[in-house]
Short mmCIF file of C-alpha atoms in Angstrom, two decimals:
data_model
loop_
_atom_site.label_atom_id
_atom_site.label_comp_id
_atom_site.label_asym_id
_atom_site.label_seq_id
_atom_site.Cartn_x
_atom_site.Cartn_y
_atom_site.Cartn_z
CA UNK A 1 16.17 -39.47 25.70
CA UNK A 2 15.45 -35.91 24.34
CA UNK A 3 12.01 -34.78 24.53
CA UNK A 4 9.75 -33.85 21.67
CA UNK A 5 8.08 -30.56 21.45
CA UNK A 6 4.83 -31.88 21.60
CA UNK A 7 2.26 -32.06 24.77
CA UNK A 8 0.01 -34.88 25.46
CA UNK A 9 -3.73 -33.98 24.61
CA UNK A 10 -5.43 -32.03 27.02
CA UNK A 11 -7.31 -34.32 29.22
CA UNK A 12 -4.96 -37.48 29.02
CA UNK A 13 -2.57 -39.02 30.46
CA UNK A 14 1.12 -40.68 29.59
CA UNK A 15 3.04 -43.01 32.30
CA UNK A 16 6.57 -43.28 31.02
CA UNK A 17 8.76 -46.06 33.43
CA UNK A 18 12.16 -46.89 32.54
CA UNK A 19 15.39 -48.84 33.83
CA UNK A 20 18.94 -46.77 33.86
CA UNK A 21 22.09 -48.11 34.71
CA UNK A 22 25.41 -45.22 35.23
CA UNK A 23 28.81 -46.08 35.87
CA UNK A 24 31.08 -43.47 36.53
CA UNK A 25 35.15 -43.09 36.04
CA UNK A 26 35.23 -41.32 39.22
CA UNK A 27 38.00 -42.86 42.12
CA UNK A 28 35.06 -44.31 43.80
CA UNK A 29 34.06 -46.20 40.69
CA UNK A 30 30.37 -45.31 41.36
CA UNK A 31 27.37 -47.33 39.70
CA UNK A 32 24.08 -46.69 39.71
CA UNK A 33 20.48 -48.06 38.83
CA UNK A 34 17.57 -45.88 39.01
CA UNK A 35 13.96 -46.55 37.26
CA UNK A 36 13.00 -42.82 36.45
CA UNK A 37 9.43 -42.57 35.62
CA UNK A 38 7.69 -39.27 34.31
CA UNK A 39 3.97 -38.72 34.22
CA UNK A 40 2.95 -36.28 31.89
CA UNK A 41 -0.69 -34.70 31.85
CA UNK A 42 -2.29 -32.52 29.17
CA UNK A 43 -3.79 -29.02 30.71
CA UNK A 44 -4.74 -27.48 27.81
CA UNK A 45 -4.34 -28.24 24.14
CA UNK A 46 -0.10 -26.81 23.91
CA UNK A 47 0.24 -27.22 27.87
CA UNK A 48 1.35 -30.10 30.09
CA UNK A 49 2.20 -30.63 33.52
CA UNK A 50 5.68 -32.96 34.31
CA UNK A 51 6.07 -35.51 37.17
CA UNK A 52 8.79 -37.02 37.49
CA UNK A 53 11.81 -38.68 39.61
CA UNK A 54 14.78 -40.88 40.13
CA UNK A 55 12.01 -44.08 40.97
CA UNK A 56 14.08 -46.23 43.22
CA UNK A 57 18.12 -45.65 43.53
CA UNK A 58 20.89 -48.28 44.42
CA UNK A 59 24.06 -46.94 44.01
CA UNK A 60 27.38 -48.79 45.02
CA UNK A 61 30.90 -47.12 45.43
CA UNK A 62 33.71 -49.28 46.49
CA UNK A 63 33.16 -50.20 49.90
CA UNK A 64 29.81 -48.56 50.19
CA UNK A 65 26.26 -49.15 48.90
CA UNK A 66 22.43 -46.34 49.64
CA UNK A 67 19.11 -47.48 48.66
CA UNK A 68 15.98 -45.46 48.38
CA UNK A 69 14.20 -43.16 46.17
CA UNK A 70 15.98 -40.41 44.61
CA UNK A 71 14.82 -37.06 44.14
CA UNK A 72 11.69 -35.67 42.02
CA UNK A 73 10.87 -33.03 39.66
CA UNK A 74 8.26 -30.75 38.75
CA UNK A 75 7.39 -28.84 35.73
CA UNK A 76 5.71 -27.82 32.95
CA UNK A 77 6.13 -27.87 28.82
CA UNK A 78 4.60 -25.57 26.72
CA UNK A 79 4.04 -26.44 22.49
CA UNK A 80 5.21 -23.73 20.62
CA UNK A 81 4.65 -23.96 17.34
CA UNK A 82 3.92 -26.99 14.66
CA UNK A 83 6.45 -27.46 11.93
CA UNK A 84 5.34 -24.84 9.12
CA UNK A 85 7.51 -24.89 5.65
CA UNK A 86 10.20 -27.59 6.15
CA UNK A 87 10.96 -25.90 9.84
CA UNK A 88 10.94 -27.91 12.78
CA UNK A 89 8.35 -27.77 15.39
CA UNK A 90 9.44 -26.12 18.60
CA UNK A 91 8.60 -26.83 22.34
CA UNK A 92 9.79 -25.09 25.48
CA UNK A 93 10.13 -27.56 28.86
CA UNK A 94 10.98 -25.57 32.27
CA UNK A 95 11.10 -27.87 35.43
CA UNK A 96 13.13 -27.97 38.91
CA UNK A 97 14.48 -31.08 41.09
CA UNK A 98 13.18 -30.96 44.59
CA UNK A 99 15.24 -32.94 47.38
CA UNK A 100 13.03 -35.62 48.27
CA UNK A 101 15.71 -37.94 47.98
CA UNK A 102 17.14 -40.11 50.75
CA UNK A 103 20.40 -38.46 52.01
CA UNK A 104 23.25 -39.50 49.69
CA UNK A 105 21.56 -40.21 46.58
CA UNK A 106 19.66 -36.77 45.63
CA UNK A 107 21.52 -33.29 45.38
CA UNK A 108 19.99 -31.94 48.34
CA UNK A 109 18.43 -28.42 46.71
CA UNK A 110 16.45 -27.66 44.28
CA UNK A 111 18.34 -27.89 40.43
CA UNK A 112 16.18 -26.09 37.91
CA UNK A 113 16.72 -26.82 34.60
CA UNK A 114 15.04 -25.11 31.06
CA UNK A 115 15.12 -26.26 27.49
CA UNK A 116 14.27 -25.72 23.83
CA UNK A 117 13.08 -28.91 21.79
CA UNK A 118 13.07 -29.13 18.11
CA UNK A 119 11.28 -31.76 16.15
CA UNK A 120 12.01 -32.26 12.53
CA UNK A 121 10.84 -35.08 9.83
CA UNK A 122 12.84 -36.16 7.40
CA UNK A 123 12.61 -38.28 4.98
CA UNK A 124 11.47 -42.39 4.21
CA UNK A 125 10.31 -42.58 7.91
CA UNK A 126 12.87 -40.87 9.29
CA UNK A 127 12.88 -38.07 12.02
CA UNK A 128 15.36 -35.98 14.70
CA UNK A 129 14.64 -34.12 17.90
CA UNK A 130 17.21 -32.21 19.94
CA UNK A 131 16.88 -30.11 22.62
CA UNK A 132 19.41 -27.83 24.27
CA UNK A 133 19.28 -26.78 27.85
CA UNK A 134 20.60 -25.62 30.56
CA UNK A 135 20.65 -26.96 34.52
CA UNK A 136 21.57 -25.46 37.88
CA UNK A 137 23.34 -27.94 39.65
CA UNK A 138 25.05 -28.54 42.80
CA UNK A 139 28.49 -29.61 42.19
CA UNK A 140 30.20 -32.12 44.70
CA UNK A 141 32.46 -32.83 46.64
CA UNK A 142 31.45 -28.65 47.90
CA UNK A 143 28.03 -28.47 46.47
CA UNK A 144 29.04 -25.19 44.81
CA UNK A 145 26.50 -24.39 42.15
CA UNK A 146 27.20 -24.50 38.64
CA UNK A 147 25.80 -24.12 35.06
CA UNK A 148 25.17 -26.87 33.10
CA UNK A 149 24.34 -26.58 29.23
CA UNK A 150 23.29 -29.85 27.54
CA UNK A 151 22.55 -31.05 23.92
CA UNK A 152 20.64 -34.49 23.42
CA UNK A 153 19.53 -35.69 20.09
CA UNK A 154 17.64 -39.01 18.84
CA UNK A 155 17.43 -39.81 15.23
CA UNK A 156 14.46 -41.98 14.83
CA UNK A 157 13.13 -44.14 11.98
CA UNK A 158 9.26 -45.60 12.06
CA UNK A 159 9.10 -49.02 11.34
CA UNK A 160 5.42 -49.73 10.98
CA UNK A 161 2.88 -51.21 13.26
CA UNK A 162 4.51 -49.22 16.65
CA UNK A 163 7.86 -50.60 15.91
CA UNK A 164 10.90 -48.24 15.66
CA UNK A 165 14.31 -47.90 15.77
CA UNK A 166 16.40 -44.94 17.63
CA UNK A 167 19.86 -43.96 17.85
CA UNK A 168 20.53 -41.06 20.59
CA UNK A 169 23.39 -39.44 22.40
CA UNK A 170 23.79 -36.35 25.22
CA UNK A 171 26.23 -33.86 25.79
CA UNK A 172 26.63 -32.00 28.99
CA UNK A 173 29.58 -29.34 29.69
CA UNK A 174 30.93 -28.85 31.94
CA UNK A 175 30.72 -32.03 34.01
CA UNK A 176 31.52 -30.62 37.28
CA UNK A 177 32.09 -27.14 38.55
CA UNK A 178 35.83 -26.04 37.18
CA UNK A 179 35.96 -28.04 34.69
#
């Protein structure tokens, strides 16, 4: 999901666990289910501190299956500015993988990744965030490194009483190095 521009308060806290399940067109016909979790912590009143990581990883290929925990990430996102006249409100998130991954399931180096978020109500309810970034990432089979741009949007409607409903999609190009 993309990320709002907003921090956590200074002082607090926010555990964020989830369940993820890839498949992948690849010849290996690769799936995958992870359970990334991010911790975020506020630092000051527009700064936060990022934890995060893969949780656990079981990913099956045809004729081969690697358990463990995948790799983590560090980082930190910065507020930048409320929505003022109609604008949205603007964040800045800059982070890196490090390989603490079991061998097969992480990309073995550090991937560092930067992006802008915008956050902009609506109207009746509704709101939209999108960020676009950018990642470093090692490409396989070679593990040449690559740039990676990404857009990722979510257009959100409040339904009262902490109910919602979400529709969001990503974007990344390219997909591998070459390509």
């Amino acid at each position: 999901l993309p990320d709002s521009p907003f921090t956590v308060p200074r002082g607090s806290a926010m555990f964020e666990p989830s369940l993820t399940r890839q498949r992948d067109k690849d010849a290996a016909r690769t799936r995958t289910l992870f359970s990334p979790t991010l911790i975020r912590i506020g630092l000051a009143d527009t700064w936060e501190l990022r934890l995060s990581g893969d949780g656990f990883v079981n990913q099956q290929t045809v004729g081969n299956r690697v358990t463990g925990l995948g790799d983590s990430t560090i980082g930190f996102k910065k507020h930048l500015c409320a929505s003022r006249n109609g604008g949205p409100a603007l964040g800045i998130i800059v982070q890196t993988s490090v390989p603490t991954a079991r061998r097969g399931l992480g990309s073995g180096r550090m991937e560092p990744f930067a992006s802008l978020n915008l956050g902009q109500q609506l109207w009746g309810g509704w709101s939209t965030e999108v960020n676009f970034g950018g990642s470093l990432l090692n490409g396989a089979p070679n593990k040449k490194r690559f740039l990676q741009g990404n857009l990722l949007y979510v257009v959100e409607r409040n339904l009262g009483k902490g109910w919602g409903f979400f529709v969001h999609g990503q974007y990344d190009a390219p997909s591998a190095p070459g390509t």
